[in-house]
PDB file of N, CA and C in Angstrom:
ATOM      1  N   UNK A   1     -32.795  -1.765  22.134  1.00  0.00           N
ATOM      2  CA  UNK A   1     -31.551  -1.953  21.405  1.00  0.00           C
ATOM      3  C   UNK A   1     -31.888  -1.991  19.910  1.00  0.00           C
ATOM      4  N   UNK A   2     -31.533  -1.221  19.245  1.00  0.00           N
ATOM      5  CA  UNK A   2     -31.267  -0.929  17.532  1.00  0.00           C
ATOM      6  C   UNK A   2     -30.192  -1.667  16.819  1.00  0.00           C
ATOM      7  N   UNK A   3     -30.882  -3.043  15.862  1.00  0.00           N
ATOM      8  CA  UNK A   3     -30.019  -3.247  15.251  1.00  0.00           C
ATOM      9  C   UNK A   3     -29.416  -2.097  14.210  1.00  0.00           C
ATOM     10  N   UNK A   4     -28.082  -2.755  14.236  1.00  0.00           N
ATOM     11  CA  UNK A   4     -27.220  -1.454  13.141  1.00  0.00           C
ATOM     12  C   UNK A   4     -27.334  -1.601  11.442  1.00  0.00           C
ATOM     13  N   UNK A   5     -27.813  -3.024  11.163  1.00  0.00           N
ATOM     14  CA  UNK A   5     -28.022  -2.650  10.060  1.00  0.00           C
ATOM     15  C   UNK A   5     -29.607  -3.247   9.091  1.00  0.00           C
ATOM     16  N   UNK A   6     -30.643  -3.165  10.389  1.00  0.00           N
ATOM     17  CA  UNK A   6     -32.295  -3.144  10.587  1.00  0.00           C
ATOM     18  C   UNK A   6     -32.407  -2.506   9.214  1.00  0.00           C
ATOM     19  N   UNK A   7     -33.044  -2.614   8.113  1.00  0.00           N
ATOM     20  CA  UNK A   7     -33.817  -1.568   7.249  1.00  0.00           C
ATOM     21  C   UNK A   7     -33.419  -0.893   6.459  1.00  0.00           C
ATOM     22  N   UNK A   8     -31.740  -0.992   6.802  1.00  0.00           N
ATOM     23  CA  UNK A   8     -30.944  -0.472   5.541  1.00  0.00           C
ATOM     24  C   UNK A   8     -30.396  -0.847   4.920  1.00  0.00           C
ATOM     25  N   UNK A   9     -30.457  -2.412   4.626  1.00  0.00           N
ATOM     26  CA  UNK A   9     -29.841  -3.245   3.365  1.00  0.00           C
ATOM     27  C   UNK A   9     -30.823  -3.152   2.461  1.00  0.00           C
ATOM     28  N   UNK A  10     -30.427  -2.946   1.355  1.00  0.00           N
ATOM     29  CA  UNK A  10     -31.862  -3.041   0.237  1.00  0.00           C
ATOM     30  C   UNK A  10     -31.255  -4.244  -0.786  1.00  0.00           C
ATOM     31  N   UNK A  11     -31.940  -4.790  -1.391  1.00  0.00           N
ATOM     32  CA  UNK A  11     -31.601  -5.180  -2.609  1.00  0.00           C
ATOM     33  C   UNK A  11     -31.614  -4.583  -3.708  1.00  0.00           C
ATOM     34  N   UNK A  12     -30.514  -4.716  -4.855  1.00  0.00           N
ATOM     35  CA  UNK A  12     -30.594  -3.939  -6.102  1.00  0.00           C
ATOM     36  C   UNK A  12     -30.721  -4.961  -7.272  1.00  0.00           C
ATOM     37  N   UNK A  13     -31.962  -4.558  -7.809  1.00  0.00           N
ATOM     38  CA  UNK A  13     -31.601  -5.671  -9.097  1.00  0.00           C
ATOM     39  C   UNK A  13     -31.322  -5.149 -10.039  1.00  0.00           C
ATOM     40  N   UNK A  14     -30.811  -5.863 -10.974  1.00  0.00           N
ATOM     41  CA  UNK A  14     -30.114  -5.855 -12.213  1.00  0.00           C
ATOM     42  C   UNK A  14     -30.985  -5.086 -13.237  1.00  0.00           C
ATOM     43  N   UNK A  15     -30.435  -4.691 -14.334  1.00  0.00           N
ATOM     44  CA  UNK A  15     -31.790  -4.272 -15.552  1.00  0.00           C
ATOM     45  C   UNK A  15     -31.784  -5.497 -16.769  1.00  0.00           C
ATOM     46  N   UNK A  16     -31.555  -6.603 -16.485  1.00  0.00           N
ATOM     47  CA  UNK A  16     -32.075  -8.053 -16.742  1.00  0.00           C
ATOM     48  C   UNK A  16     -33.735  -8.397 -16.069  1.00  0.00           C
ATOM     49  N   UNK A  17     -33.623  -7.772 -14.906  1.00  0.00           N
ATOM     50  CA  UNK A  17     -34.540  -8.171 -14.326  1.00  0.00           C
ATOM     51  C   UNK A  17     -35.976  -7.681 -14.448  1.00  0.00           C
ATOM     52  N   UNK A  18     -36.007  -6.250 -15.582  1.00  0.00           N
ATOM     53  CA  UNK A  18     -36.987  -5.328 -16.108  1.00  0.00           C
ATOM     54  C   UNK A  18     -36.970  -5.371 -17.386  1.00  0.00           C
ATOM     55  N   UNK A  19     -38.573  -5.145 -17.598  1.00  0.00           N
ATOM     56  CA  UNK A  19     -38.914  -5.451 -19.422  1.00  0.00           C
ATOM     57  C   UNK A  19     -38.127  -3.876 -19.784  1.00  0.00           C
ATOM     58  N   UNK A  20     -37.350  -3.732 -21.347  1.00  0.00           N
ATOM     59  CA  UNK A  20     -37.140  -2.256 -21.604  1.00  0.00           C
ATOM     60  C   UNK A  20     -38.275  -1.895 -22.455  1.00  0.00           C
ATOM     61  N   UNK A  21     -38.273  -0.476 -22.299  1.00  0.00           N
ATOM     62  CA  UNK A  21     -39.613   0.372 -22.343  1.00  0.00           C
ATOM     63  C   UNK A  21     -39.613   0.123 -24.177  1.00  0.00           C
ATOM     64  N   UNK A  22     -40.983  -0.542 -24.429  1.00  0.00           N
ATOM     65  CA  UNK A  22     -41.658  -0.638 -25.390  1.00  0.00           C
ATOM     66  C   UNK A  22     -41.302  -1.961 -25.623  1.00  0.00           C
ATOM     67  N   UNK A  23     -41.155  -2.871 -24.624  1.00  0.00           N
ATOM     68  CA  UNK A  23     -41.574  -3.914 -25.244  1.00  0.00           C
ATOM     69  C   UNK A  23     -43.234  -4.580 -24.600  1.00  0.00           C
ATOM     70  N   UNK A  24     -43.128  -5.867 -25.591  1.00  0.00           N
ATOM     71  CA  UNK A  24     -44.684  -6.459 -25.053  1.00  0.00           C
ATOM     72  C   UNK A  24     -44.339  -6.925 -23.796  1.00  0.00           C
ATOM     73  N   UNK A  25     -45.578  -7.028 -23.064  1.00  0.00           N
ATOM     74  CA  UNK A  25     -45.736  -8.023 -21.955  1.00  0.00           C
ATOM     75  C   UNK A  25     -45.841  -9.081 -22.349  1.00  0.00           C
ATOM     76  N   UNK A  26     -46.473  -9.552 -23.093  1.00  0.00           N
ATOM     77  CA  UNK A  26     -46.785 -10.748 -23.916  1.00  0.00           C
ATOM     78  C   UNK A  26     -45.647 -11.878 -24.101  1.00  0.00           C
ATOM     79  N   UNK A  27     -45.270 -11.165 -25.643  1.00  0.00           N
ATOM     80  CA  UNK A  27     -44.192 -11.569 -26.131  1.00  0.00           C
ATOM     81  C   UNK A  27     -42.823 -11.691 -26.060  1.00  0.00           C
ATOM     82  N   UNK A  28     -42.937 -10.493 -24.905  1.00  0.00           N
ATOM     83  CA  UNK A  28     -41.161 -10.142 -24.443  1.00  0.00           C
ATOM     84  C   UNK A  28     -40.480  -9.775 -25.345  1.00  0.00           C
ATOM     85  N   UNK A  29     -40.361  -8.646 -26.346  1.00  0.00           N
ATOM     86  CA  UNK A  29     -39.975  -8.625 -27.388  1.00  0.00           C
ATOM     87  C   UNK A  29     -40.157  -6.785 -27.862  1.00  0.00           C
ATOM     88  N   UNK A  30     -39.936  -6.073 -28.705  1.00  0.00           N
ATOM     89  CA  UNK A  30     -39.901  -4.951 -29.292  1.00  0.00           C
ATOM     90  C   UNK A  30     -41.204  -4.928 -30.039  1.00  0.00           C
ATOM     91  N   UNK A  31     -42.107  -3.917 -29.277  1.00  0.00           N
ATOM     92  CA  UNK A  31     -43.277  -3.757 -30.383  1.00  0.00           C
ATOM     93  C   UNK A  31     -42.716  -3.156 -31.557  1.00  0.00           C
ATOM     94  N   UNK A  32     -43.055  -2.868 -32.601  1.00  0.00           N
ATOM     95  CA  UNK A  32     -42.923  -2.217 -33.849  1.00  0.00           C
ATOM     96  C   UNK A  32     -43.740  -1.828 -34.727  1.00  0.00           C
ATOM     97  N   UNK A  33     -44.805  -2.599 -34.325  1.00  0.00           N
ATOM     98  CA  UNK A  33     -46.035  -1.545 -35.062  1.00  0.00           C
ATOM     99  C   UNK A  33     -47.412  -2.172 -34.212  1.00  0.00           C
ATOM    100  N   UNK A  34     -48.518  -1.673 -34.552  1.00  0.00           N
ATOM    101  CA  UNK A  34     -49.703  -1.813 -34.147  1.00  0.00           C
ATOM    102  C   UNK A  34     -49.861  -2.054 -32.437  1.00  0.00           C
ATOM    103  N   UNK A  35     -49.148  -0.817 -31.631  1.00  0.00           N
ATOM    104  CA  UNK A  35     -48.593  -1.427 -30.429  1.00  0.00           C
ATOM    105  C   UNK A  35     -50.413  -0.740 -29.350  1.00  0.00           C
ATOM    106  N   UNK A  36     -50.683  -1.577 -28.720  1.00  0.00           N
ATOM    107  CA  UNK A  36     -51.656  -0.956 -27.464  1.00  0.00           C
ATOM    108  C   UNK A  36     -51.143  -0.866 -25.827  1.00  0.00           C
ATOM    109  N   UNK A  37     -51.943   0.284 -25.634  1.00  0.00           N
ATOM    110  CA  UNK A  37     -51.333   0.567 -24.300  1.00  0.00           C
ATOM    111  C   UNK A  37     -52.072   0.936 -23.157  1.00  0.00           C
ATOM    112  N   UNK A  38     -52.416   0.191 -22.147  1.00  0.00           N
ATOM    113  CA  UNK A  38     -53.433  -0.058 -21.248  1.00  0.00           C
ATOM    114  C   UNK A  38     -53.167   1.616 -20.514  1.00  0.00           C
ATOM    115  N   UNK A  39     -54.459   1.676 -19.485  1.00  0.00           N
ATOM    116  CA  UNK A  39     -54.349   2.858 -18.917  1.00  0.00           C
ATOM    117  C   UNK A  39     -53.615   2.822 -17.918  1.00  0.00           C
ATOM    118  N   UNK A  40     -52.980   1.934 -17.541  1.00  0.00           N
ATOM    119  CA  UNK A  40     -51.821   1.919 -16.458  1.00  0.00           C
ATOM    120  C   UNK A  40     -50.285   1.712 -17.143  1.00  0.00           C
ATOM    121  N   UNK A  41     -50.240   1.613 -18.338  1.00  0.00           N
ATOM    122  CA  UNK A  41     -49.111   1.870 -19.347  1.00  0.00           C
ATOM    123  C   UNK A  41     -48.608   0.842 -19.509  1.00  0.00           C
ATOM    124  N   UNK A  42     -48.597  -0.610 -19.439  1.00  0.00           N
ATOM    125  CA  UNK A  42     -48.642  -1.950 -20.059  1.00  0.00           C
ATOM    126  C   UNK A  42     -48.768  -1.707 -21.487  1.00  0.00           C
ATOM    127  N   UNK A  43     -47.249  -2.208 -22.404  1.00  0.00           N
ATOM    128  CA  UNK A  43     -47.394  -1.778 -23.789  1.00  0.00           C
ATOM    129  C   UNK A  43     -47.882  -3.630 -24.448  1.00  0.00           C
ATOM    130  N   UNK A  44     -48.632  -3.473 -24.960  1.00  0.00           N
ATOM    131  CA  UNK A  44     -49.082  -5.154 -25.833  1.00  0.00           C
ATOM    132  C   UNK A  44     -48.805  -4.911 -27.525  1.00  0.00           C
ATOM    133  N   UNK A  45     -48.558  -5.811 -27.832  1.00  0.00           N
ATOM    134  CA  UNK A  45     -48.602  -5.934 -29.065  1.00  0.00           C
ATOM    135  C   UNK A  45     -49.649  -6.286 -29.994  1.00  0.00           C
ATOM    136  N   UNK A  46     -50.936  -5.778 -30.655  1.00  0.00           N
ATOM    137  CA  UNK A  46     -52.056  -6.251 -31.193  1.00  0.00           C
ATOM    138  C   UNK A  46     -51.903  -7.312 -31.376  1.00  0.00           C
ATOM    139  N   UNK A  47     -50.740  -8.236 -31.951  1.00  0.00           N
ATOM    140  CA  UNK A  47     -50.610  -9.402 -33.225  1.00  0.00           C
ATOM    141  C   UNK A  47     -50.552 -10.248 -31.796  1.00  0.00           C
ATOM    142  N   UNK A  48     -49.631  -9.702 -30.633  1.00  0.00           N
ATOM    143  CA  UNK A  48     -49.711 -11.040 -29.478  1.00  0.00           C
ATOM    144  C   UNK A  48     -50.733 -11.332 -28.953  1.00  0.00           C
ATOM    145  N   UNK A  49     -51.678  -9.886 -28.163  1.00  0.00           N
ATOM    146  CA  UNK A  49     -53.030 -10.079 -27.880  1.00  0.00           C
ATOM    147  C   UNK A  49     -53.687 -10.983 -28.589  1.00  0.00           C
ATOM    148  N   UNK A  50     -53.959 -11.059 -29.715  1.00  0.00           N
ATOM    149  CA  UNK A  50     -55.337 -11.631 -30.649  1.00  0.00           C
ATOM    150  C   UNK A  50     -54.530 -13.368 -30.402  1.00  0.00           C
ATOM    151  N   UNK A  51     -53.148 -13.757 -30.496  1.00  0.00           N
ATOM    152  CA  UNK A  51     -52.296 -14.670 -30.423  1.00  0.00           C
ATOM    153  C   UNK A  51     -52.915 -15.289 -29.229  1.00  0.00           C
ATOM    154  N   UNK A  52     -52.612 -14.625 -27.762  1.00  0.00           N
ATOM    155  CA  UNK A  52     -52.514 -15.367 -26.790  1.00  0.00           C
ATOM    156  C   UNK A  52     -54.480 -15.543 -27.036  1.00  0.00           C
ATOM    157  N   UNK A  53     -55.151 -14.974 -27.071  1.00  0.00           N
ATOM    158  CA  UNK A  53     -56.389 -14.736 -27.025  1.00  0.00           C
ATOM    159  C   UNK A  53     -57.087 -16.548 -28.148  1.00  0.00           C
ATOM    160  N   UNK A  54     -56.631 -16.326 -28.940  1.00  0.00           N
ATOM    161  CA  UNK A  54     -56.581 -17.686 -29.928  1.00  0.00           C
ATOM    162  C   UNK A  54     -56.776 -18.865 -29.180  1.00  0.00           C
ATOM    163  N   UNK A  55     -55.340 -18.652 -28.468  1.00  0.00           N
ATOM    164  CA  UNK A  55     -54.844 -19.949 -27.732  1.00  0.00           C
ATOM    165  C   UNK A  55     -55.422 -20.246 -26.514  1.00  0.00           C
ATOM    166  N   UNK A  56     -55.602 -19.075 -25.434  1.00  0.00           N
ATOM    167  CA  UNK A  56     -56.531 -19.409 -24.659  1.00  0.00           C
ATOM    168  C   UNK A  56     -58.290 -19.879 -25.132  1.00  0.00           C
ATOM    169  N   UNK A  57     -58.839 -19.454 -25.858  1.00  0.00           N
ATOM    170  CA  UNK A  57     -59.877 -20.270 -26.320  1.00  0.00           C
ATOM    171  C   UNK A  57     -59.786 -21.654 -26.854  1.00  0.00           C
ATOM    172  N   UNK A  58     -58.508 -21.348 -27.216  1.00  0.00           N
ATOM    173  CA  UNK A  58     -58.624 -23.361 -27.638  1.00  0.00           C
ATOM    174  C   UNK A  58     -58.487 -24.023 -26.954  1.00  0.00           C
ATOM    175  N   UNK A  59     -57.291 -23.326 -25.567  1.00  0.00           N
ATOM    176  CA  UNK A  59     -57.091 -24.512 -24.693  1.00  0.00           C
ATOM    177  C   UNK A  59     -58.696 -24.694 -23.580  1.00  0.00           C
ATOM    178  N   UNK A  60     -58.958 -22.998 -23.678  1.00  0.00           N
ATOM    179  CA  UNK A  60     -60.526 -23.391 -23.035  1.00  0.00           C
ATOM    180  C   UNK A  60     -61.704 -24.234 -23.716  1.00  0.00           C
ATOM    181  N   UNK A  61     -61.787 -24.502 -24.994  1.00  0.00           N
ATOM    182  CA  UNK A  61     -62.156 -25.387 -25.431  1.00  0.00           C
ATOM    183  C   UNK A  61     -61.785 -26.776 -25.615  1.00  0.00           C
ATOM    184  N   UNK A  62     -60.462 -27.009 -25.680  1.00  0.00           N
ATOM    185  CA  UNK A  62     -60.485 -28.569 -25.099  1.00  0.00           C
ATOM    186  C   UNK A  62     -60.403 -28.900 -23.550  1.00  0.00           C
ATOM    187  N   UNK A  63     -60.278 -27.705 -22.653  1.00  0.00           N
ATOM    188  CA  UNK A  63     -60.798 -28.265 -21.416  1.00  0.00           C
ATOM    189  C   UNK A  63     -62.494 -28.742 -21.205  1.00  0.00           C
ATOM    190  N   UNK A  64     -62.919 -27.859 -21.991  1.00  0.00           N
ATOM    191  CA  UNK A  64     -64.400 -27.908 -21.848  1.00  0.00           C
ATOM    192  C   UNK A  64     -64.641 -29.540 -22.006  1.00  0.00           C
ATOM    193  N   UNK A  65     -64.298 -29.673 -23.487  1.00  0.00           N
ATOM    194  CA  UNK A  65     -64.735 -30.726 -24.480  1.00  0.00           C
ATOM    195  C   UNK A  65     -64.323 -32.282 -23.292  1.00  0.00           C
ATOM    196  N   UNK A  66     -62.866 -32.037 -22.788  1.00  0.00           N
ATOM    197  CA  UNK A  66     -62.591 -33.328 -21.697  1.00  0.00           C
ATOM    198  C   UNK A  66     -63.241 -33.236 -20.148  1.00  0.00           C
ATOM    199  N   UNK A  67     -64.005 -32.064 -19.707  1.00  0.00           N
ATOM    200  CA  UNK A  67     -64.807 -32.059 -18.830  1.00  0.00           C
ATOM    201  C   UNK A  67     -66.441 -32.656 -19.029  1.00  0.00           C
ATOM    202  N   UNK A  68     -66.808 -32.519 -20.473  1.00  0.00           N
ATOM    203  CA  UNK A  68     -67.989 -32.772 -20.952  1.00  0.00           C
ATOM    204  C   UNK A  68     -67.889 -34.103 -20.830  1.00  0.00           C
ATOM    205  N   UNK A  69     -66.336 -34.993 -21.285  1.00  0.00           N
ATOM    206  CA  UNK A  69     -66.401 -36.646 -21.413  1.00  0.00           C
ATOM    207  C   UNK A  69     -66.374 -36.826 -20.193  1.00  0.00           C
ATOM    208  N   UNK A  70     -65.822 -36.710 -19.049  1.00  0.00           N
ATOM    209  CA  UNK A  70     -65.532 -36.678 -17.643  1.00  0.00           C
ATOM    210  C   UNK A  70     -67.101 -37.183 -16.847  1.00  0.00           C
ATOM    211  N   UNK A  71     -68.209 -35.831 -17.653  1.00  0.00           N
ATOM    212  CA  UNK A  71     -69.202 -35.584 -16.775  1.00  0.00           C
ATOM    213  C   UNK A  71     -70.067 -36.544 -17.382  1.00  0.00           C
ATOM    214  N   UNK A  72     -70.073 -36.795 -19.086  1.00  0.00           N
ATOM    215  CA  UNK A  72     -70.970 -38.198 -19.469  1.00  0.00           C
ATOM    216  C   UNK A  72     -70.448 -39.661 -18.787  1.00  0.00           C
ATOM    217  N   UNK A  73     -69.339 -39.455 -18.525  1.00  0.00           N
ATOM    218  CA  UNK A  73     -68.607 -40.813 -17.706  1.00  0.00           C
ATOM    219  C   UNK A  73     -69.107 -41.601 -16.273  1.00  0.00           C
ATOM    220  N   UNK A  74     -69.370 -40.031 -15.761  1.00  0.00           N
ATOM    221  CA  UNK A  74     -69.664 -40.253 -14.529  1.00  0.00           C
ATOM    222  C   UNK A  74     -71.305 -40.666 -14.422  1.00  0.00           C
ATOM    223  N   UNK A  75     -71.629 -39.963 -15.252  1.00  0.00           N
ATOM    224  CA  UNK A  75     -73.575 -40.484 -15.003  1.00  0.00           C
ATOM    225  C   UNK A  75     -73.611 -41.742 -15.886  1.00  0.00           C
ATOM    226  N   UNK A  76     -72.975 -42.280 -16.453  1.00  0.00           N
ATOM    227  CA  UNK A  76     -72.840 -43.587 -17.543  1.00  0.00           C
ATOM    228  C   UNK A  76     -72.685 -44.283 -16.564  1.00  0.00           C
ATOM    229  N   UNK A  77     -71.477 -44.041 -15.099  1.00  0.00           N
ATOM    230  CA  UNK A  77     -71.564 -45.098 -14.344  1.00  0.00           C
ATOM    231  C   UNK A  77     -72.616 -45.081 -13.207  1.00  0.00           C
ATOM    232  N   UNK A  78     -73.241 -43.829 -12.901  1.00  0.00           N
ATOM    233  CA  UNK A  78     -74.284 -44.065 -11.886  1.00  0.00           C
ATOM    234  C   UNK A  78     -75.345 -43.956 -12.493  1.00  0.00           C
ATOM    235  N   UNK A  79     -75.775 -44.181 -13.642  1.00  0.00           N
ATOM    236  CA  UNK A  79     -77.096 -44.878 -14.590  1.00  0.00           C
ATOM    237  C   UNK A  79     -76.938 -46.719 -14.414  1.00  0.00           C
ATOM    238  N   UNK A  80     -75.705 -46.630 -14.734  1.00  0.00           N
ATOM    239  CA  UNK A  80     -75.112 -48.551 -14.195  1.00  0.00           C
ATOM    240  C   UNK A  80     -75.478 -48.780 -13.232  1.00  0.00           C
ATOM    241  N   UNK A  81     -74.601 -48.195 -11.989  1.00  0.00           N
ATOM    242  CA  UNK A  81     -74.944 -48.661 -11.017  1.00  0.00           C
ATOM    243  C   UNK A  81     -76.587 -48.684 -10.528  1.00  0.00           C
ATOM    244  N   UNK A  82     -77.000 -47.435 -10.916  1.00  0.00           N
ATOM    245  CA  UNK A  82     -78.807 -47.812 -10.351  1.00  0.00           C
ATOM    246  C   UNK A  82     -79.223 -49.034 -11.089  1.00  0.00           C
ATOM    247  N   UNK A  83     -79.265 -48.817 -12.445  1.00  0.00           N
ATOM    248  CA  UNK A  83     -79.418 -50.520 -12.842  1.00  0.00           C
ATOM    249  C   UNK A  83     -79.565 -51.498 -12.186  1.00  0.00           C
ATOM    250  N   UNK A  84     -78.162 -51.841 -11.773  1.00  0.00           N
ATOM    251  CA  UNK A  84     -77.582 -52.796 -11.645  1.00  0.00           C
ATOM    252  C   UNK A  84     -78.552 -53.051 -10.261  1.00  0.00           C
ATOM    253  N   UNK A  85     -78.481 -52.188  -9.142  1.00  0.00           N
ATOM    254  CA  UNK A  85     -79.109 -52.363  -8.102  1.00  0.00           C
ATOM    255  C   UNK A  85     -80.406 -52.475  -7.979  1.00  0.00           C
ATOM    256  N   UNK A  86     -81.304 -51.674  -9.114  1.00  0.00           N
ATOM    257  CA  UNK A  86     -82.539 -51.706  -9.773  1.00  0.00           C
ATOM    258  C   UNK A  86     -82.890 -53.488  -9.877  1.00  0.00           C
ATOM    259  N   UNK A  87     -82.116 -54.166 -10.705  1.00  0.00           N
ATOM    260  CA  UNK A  87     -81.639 -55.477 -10.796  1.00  0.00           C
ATOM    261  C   UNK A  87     -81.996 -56.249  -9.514  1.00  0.00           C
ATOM    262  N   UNK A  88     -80.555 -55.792  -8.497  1.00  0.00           N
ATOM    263  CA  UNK A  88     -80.651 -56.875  -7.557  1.00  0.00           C
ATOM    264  C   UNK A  88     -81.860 -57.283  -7.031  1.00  0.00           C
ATOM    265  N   UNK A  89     -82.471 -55.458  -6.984  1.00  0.00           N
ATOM    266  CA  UNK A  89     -83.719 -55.767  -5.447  1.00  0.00           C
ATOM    267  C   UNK A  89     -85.174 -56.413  -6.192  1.00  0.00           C
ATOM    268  N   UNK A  90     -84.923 -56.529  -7.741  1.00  0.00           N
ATOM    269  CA  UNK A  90     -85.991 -57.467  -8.266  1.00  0.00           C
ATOM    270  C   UNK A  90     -85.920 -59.005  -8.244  1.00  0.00           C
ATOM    271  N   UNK A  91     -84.085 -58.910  -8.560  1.00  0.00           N
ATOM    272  CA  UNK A  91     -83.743 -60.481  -7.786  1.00  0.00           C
ATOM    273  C   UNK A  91     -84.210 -60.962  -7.027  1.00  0.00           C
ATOM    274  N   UNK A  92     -83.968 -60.315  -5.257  1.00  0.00           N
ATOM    275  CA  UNK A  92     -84.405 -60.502  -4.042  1.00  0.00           C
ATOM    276  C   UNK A  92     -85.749 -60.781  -3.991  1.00  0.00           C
ATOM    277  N   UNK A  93     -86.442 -59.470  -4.384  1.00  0.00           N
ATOM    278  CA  UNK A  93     -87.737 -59.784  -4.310  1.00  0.00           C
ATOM    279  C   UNK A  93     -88.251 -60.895  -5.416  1.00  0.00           C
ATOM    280  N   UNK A  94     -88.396 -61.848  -6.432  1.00  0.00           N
ATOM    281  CA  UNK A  94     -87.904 -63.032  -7.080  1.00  0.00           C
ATOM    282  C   UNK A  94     -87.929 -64.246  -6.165  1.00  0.00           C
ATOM    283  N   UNK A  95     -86.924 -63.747  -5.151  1.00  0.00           N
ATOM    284  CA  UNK A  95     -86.616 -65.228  -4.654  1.00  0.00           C
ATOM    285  C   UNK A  95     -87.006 -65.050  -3.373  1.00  0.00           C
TER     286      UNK A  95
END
């Protein structure tokens, strides 16, 4: 048994729903000058590239910088703790 309407509803979207031709991917916006264009035809805007490119290094640099405190944190406390236990078992042995 064949549904009757199996495979032939499509959806149509809107042209809201598509960048128009020549703008950035980036920026969402009208290149206008200094425009690049990948070999699969992705149009960028030089000024957004170098932009987003900026920003991702900074934010990859303060991830770095709060992973670095993270990772001195963690051996700060298991330098303690051996200590500390370093400590006890001289206690023990002590008494």
């Amino acid at each position: 048994v064949k549904l009757a309407d199996y495979g032939t509803t499509t959806a149509r979207l809107g042209s809201e729903s598509q960048r128009r031709f020549g703008d950035c991917c980036l920026g969402i916006m009208p290149v206008m000058e200094d425009a690049v264009c990948t070999p699969s035809g992705h149009i960028y805007s030089r000024e957004a590239i170098v932009s987003y490119l900026l920003t991702k290094s900074r934010q990859l640099k303060e991830e770095r910088q709060a992973y670095d405190v993270k990772v001195a944190a963690a051996e700060s406390r298991k330098r303690s703790s051996e200590l500390k236990k370093k400590a006890d078992a001289q206690r023990k042995f002590v008494e």
